[in-house]
PDB file of C-alpha atoms in Angstrom:
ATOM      1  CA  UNK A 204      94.782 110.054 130.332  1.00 46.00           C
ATOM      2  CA  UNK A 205      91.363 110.701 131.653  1.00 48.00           C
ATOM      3  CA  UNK A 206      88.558 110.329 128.517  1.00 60.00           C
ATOM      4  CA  UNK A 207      87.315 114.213 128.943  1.00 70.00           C
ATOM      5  CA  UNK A 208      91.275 114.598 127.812  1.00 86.00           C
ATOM      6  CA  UNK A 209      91.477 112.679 124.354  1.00 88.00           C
ATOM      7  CA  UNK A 210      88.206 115.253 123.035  1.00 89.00           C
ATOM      8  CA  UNK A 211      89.090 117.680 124.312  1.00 90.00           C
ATOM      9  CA  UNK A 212      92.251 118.267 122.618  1.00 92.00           C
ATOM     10  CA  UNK A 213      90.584 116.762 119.515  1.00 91.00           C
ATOM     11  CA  UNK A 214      87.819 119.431 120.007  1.00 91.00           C
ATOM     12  CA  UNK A 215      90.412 121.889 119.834  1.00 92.00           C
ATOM     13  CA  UNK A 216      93.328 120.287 116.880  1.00 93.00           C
ATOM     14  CA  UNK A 217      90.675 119.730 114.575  1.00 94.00           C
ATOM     15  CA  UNK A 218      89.717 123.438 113.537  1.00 95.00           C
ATOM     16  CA  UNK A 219      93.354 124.186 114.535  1.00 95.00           C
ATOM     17  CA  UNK A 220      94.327 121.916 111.513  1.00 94.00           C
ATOM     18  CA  UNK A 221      92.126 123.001 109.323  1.00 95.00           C
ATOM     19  CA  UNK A 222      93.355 126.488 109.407  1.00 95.00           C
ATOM     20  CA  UNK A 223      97.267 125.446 108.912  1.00 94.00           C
ATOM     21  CA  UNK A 224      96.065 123.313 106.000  1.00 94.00           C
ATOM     22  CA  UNK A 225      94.083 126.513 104.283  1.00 95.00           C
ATOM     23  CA  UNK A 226      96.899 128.529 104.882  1.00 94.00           C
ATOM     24  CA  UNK A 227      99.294 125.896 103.591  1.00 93.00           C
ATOM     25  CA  UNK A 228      97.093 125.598 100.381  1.00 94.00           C
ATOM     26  CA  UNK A 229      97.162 129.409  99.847  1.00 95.00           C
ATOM     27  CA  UNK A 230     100.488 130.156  99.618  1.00 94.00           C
ATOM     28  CA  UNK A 231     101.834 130.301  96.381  1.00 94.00           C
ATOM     29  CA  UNK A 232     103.738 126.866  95.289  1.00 90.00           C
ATOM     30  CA  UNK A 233     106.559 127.601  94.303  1.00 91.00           C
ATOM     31  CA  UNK A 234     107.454 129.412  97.883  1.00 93.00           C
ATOM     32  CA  UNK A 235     105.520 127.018 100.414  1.00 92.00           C
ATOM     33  CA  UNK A 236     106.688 127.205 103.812  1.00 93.00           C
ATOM     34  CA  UNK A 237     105.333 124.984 106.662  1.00 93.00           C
ATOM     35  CA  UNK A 238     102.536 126.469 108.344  1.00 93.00           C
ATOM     36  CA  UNK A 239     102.808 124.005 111.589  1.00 94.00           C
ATOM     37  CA  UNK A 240     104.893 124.886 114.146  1.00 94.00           C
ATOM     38  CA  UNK A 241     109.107 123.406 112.746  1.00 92.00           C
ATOM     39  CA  UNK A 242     111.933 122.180 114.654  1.00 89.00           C
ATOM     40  CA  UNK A 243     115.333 123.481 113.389  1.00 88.00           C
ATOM     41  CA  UNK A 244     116.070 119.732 111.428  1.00 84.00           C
ATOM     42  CA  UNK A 245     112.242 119.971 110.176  1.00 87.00           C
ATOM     43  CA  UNK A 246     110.570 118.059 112.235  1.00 89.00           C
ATOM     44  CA  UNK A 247     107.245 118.873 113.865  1.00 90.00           C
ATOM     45  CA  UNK A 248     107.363 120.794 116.946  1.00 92.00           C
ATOM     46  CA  UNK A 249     105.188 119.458 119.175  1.00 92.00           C
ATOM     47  CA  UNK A 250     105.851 121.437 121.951  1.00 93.00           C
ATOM     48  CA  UNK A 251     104.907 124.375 119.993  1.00 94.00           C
ATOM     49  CA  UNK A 252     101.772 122.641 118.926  1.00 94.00           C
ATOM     50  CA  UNK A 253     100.864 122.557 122.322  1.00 94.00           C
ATOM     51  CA  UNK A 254     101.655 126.387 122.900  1.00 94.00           C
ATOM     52  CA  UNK A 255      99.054 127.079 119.770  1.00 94.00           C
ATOM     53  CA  UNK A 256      96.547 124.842 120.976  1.00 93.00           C
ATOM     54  CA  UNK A 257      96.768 126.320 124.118  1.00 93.00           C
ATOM     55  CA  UNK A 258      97.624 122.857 126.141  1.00 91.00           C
ATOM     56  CA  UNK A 259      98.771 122.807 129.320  1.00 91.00           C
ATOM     57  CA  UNK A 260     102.588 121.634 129.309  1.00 90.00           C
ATOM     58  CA  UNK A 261     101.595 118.129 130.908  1.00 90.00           C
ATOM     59  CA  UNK A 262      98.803 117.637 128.047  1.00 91.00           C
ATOM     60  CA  UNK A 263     101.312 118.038 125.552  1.00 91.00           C
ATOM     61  CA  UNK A 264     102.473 114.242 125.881  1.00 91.00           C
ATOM     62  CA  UNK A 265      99.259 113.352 124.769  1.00 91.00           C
ATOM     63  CA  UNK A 266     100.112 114.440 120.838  1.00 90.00           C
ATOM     64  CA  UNK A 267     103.352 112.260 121.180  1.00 86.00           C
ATOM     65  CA  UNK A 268     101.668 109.388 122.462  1.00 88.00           C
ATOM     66  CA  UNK A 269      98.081 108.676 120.940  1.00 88.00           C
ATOM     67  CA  UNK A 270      98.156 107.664 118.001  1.00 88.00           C
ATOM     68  CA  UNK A 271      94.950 108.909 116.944  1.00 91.00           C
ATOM     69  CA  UNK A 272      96.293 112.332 117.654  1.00 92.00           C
ATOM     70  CA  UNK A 273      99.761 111.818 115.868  1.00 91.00           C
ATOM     71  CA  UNK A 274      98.104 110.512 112.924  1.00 92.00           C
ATOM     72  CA  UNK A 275      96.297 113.572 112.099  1.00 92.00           C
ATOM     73  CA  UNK A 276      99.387 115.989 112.938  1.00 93.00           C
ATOM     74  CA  UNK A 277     101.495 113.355 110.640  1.00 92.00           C
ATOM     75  CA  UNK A 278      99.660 113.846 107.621  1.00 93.00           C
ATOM     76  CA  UNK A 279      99.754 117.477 107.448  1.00 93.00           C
ATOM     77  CA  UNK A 280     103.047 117.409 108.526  1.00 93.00           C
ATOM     78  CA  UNK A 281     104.469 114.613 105.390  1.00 92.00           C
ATOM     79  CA  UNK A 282     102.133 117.272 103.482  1.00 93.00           C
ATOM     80  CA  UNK A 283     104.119 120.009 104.058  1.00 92.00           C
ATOM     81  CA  UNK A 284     107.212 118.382 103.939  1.00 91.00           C
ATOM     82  CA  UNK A 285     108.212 117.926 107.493  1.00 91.00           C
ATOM     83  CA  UNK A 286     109.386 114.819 109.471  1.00 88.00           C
ATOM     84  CA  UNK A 287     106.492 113.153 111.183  1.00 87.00           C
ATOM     85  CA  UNK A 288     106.410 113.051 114.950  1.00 86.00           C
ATOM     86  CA  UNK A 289     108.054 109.982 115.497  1.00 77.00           C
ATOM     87  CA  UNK A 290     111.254 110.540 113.777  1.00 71.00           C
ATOM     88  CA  UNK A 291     113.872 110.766 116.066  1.00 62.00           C
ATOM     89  CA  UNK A 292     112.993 107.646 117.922  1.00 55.00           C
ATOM     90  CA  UNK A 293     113.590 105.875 115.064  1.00 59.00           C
ATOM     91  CA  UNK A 294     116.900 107.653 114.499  1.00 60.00           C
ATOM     92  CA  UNK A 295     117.962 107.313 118.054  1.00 66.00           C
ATOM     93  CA  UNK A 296     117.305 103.103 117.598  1.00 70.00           C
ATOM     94  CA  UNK A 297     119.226 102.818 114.920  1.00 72.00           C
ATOM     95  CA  UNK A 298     122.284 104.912 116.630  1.00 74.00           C
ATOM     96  CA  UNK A 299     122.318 103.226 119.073  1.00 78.00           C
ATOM     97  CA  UNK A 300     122.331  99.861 117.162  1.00 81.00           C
ATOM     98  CA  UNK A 301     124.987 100.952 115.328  1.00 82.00           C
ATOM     99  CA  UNK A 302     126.653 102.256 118.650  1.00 82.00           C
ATOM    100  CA  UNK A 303     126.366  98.578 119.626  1.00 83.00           C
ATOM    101  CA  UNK A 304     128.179  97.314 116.950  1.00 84.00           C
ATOM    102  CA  UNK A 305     130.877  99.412 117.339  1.00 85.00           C
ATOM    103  CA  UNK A 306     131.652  98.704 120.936  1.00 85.00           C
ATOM    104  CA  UNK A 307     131.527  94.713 119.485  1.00 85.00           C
ATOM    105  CA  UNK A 308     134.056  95.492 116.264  1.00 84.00           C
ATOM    106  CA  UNK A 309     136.440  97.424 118.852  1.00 83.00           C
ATOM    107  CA  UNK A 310     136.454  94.606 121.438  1.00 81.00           C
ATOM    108  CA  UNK A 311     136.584  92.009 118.783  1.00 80.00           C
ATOM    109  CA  UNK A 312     139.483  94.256 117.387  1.00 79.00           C
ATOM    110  CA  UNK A 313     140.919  94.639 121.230  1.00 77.00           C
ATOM    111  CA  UNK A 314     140.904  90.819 121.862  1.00 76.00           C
ATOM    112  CA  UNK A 315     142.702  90.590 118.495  1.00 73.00           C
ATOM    113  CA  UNK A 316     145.506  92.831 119.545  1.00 75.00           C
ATOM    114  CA  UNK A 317     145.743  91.293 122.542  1.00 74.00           C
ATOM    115  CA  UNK A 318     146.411  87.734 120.931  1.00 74.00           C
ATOM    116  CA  UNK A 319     148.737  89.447 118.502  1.00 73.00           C
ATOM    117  CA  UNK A 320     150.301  91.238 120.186  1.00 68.00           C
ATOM    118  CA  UNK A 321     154.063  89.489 122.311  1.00 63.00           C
ATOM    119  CA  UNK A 322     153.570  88.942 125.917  1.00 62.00           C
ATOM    120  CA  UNK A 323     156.647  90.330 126.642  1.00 62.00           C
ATOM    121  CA  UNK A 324     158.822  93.316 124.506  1.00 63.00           C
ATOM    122  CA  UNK A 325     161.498  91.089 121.559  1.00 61.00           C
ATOM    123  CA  UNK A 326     164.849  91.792 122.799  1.00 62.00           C
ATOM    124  CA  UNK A 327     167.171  94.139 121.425  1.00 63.00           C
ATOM    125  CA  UNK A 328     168.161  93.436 117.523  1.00 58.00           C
ATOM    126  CA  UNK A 329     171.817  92.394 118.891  1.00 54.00           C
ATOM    127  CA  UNK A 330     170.501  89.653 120.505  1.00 50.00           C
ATOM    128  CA  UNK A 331     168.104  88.318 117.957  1.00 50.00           C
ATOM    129  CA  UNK A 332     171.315  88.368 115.482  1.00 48.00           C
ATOM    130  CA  UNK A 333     172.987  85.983 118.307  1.00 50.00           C
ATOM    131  CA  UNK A 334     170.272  83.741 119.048  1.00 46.00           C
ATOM    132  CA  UNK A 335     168.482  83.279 115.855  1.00 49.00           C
ATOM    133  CA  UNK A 336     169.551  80.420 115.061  1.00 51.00           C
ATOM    134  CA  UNK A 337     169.309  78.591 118.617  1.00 52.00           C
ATOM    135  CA  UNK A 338     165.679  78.064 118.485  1.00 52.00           C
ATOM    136  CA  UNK A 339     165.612  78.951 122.122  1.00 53.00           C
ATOM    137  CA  UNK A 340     165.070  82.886 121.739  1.00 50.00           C
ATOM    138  CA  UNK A 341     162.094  84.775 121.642  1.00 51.00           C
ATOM    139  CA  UNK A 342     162.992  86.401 117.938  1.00 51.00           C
ATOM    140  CA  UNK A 343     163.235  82.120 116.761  1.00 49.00           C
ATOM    141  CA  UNK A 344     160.031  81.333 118.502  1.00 51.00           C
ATOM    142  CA  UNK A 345     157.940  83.814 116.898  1.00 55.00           C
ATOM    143  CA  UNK A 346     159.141  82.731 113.149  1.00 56.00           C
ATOM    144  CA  UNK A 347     156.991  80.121 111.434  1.00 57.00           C
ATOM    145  CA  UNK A 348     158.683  76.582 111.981  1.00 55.00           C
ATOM    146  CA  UNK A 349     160.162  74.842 108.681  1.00 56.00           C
ATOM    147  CA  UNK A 350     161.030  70.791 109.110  1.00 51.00           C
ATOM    148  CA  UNK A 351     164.869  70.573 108.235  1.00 49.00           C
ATOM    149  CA  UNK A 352     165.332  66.950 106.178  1.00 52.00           C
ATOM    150  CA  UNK A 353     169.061  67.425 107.421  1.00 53.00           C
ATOM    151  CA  UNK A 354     168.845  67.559 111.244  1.00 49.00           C
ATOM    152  CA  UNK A 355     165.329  66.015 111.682  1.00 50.00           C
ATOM    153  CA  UNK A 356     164.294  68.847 113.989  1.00 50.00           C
ATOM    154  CA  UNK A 357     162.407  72.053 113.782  1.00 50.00           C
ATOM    155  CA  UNK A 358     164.208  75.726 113.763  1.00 47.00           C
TER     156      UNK A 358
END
């Protein structure tokens, strides 16, 4: 941003301000409704700051990314009870970090399955009833092993 910029939307928030805070302060408690321009959620809109500052639509970045500028927007906008400019950012981090750990807990959870899970389908139950006892079947394999003190082998 140029320096004529930075004043000169200072030059012309300032007084804008001023006037949203004296109408905020004359409204009747009880029934106070924001007096800056809201988003649905209750955010600031700062796009419709712009519009009543009369910014050009590629000056209205400037609000979002001076801080000097958000500041003074921020603390009549915590004032009236709106979310500072700023917000969603912080909301979208901490989606996304908990996006992240979701995509680890379901490939944790798919590697798990995976090592679980038989490498080939068990046979039909007919032929676990025949082999079971062989120790050569898939059905035996799968079963934990117990040490027999009569044969000296595992089944």
């Amino acid at each position: 941003m140029s320096k004529s910029v930075l004043p000169e939307i200072r030059a012309a928030m300032e007084p804008w301000l001023a006037a949203c805070i004296v109408a905020w302060q004359a409204q009747p408690v009880a029934t106070r409704e924001p007096t800056l321009p809201t988003t649905r959620d209750g955010k600031v809109n700062v796009k419709g700051v712009g519009r009543a500052l009369g910014l050009r639509e590629s000056q209205v970045q400037h609000l979002f990314r001076y801080a000097e500028l958000r500041a003074a927007l921020n603390a009549v906008a915590v004032e009236q009870g709106l979310k500072p400019i700023g917000t969603r950012s912080e909301a979208d981090e901490v989606d996304k970090a908990v996006a992240a750990r979701l995509k680890q807990v379901e490939a944790r959870s798919g590697e798990l399955s995976k090592v679980v899970a038989p490498s080939r389908p068990p046979p039909s139950s007919g032929s676990v009833a025949r082999s079971a006892g062989t120790g050569n079947s898939w059905a035996s394999s799968k079963r934990p092993v117990r040490c027999s003190a009569r044969s000296g082998r595992d089944d």
